[in-house]
């Protein structure tokens, strides 16, 4: 499923499988969390992407465990190093 989020939004996956995007997370990050599950091995993946010409282009994904919380904070500059 795809949800539109902005900075400071909190995405929560509930015990019954429903999800909600709300305000209330860190104001400079995208915030993801999952309530406790009865099956502890269950996990889900979340990530960030952009929409270009109507297509979703993901650029980062993260696995989230039960009762786990993730903050994805954008950075102004990123240093990339390549070696051979």
PDB file of C-alpha atoms in Angstrom:
ATOM      1  CA  UNK A   1       0.000   0.000   0.000  1.00  0.00           C
ATOM      2  CA  UNK A   2       1.145   3.546  -0.654  1.00  0.00           C
ATOM      3  CA  UNK A   3       0.602   6.445   1.714  1.00  0.00           C
ATOM      4  CA  UNK A   4       1.511  10.074   1.162  1.00  0.00           C
ATOM      5  CA  UNK A   5       3.590  11.388   4.061  1.00  0.00           C
ATOM      6  CA  UNK A   6       5.332  14.605   4.967  1.00  0.00           C
ATOM      7  CA  UNK A   7       7.984  15.483   7.508  1.00  0.00           C
ATOM      8  CA  UNK A   8       6.714  15.036  11.089  1.00  0.00           C
ATOM      9  CA  UNK A   9       4.127  12.444  10.022  1.00  0.00           C
ATOM     10  CA  UNK A  10       3.853   9.211  11.989  1.00  0.00           C
ATOM     11  CA  UNK A  11       2.872   6.012  10.117  1.00  0.00           C
ATOM     12  CA  UNK A  12       1.504   3.385  12.505  1.00  0.00           C
ATOM     13  CA  UNK A  13       0.562  -0.185  11.594  1.00  0.00           C
ATOM     14  CA  UNK A  14      -2.058  -1.387  14.117  1.00  0.00           C
ATOM     15  CA  UNK A  15      -2.528  -4.892  15.572  1.00  0.00           C
ATOM     16  CA  UNK A  16      -5.478  -5.569  13.267  1.00  0.00           C
ATOM     17  CA  UNK A  17      -3.504  -4.712  10.099  1.00  0.00           C
ATOM     18  CA  UNK A  18      -4.978  -1.273   9.576  1.00  0.00           C
ATOM     19  CA  UNK A  19      -2.681   1.694   9.206  1.00  0.00           C
ATOM     20  CA  UNK A  20      -2.907   5.388   9.939  1.00  0.00           C
ATOM     21  CA  UNK A  21      -0.782   8.421   9.085  1.00  0.00           C
ATOM     22  CA  UNK A  22      -0.950  11.153  11.705  1.00  0.00           C
ATOM     23  CA  UNK A  23       0.974  14.145  13.044  1.00  0.00           C
ATOM     24  CA  UNK A  24       3.070  13.786  16.143  1.00  0.00           C
ATOM     25  CA  UNK A  25       6.444  12.390  15.137  1.00  0.00           C
ATOM     26  CA  UNK A  26       9.806  14.113  15.116  1.00  0.00           C
ATOM     27  CA  UNK A  27       9.323  17.318  13.101  1.00  0.00           C
ATOM     28  CA  UNK A  28      12.398  16.733  10.906  1.00  0.00           C
ATOM     29  CA  UNK A  29      11.883  13.080   9.986  1.00  0.00           C
ATOM     30  CA  UNK A  30       9.483  10.503   8.584  1.00  0.00           C
ATOM     31  CA  UNK A  31       8.386   8.251  11.479  1.00  0.00           C
ATOM     32  CA  UNK A  32       7.268   4.604  11.231  1.00  0.00           C
ATOM     33  CA  UNK A  33       6.052   2.256  13.963  1.00  0.00           C
ATOM     34  CA  UNK A  34       4.156  -0.958  14.544  1.00  0.00           C
ATOM     35  CA  UNK A  35       2.044  -2.016  17.519  1.00  0.00           C
ATOM     36  CA  UNK A  36       2.733  -5.319  19.270  1.00  0.00           C
ATOM     37  CA  UNK A  37       1.667  -8.387  17.282  1.00  0.00           C
ATOM     38  CA  UNK A  38       0.545 -11.745  18.602  1.00  0.00           C
ATOM     39  CA  UNK A  39       2.932 -13.428  16.144  1.00  0.00           C
ATOM     40  CA  UNK A  40       6.349 -12.097  17.101  1.00  0.00           C
ATOM     41  CA  UNK A  41       8.015 -13.219  13.841  1.00  0.00           C
ATOM     42  CA  UNK A  42       5.821 -10.878  11.785  1.00  0.00           C
ATOM     43  CA  UNK A  43       7.544  -7.875  10.273  1.00  0.00           C
ATOM     44  CA  UNK A  44       6.834  -5.430   7.503  1.00  0.00           C
ATOM     45  CA  UNK A  45       8.904  -3.229   5.246  1.00  0.00           C
ATOM     46  CA  UNK A  46       8.446   0.471   4.860  1.00  0.00           C
ATOM     47  CA  UNK A  47      10.320   2.991   2.830  1.00  0.00           C
ATOM     48  CA  UNK A  48      10.417   6.286   1.060  1.00  0.00           C
ATOM     49  CA  UNK A  49      10.029   7.002  -2.600  1.00  0.00           C
ATOM     50  CA  UNK A  50       8.983   9.659  -5.003  1.00  0.00           C
ATOM     51  CA  UNK A  51       6.376   9.783  -7.735  1.00  0.00           C
ATOM     52  CA  UNK A  52       7.724  10.627 -11.194  1.00  0.00           C
ATOM     53  CA  UNK A  53       5.431  10.648 -14.235  1.00  0.00           C
ATOM     54  CA  UNK A  54       2.815   8.713 -12.262  1.00  0.00           C
ATOM     55  CA  UNK A  55       5.223   5.884 -11.287  1.00  0.00           C
ATOM     56  CA  UNK A  56       6.501   5.208  -7.770  1.00  0.00           C
ATOM     57  CA  UNK A  57      10.306   5.208  -7.548  1.00  0.00           C
ATOM     58  CA  UNK A  58      11.470   3.854  -4.167  1.00  0.00           C
ATOM     59  CA  UNK A  59      14.854   4.933  -2.846  1.00  0.00           C
ATOM     60  CA  UNK A  60      15.096   3.435   0.648  1.00  0.00           C
ATOM     61  CA  UNK A  61      13.434   0.525   2.458  1.00  0.00           C
ATOM     62  CA  UNK A  62      13.578  -0.560   6.104  1.00  0.00           C
ATOM     63  CA  UNK A  63      12.293  -3.703   7.875  1.00  0.00           C
ATOM     64  CA  UNK A  64      10.259  -2.920  10.984  1.00  0.00           C
ATOM     65  CA  UNK A  65       9.872  -5.504  13.740  1.00  0.00           C
ATOM     66  CA  UNK A  66       6.912  -5.646  16.191  1.00  0.00           C
ATOM     67  CA  UNK A  67       7.016  -2.850  18.773  1.00  0.00           C
ATOM     68  CA  UNK A  68       9.773  -1.162  16.796  1.00  0.00           C
ATOM     69  CA  UNK A  69      10.049   2.482  15.792  1.00  0.00           C
ATOM     70  CA  UNK A  70      12.070   3.953  12.900  1.00  0.00           C
ATOM     71  CA  UNK A  71      12.845   7.554  12.035  1.00  0.00           C
ATOM     72  CA  UNK A  72      14.082   8.350   8.529  1.00  0.00           C
ATOM     73  CA  UNK A  73      15.677  11.786   8.574  1.00  0.00           C
ATOM     74  CA  UNK A  74      16.579  13.521   5.289  1.00  0.00           C
ATOM     75  CA  UNK A  75      20.074  14.977   4.923  1.00  0.00           C
ATOM     76  CA  UNK A  76      21.126  18.065   2.980  1.00  0.00           C
ATOM     77  CA  UNK A  77      24.367  16.507   1.696  1.00  0.00           C
ATOM     78  CA  UNK A  78      25.477  12.902   1.338  1.00  0.00           C
ATOM     79  CA  UNK A  79      29.057  11.853   0.615  1.00  0.00           C
ATOM     80  CA  UNK A  80      29.340   8.857  -1.686  1.00  0.00           C
ATOM     81  CA  UNK A  81      32.660   7.001  -1.926  1.00  0.00           C
ATOM     82  CA  UNK A  82      33.479   4.446  -4.576  1.00  0.00           C
ATOM     83  CA  UNK A  83      36.532   2.201  -4.660  1.00  0.00           C
ATOM     84  CA  UNK A  84      37.941  -0.463  -6.945  1.00  0.00           C
TER      85      UNK A  84
END
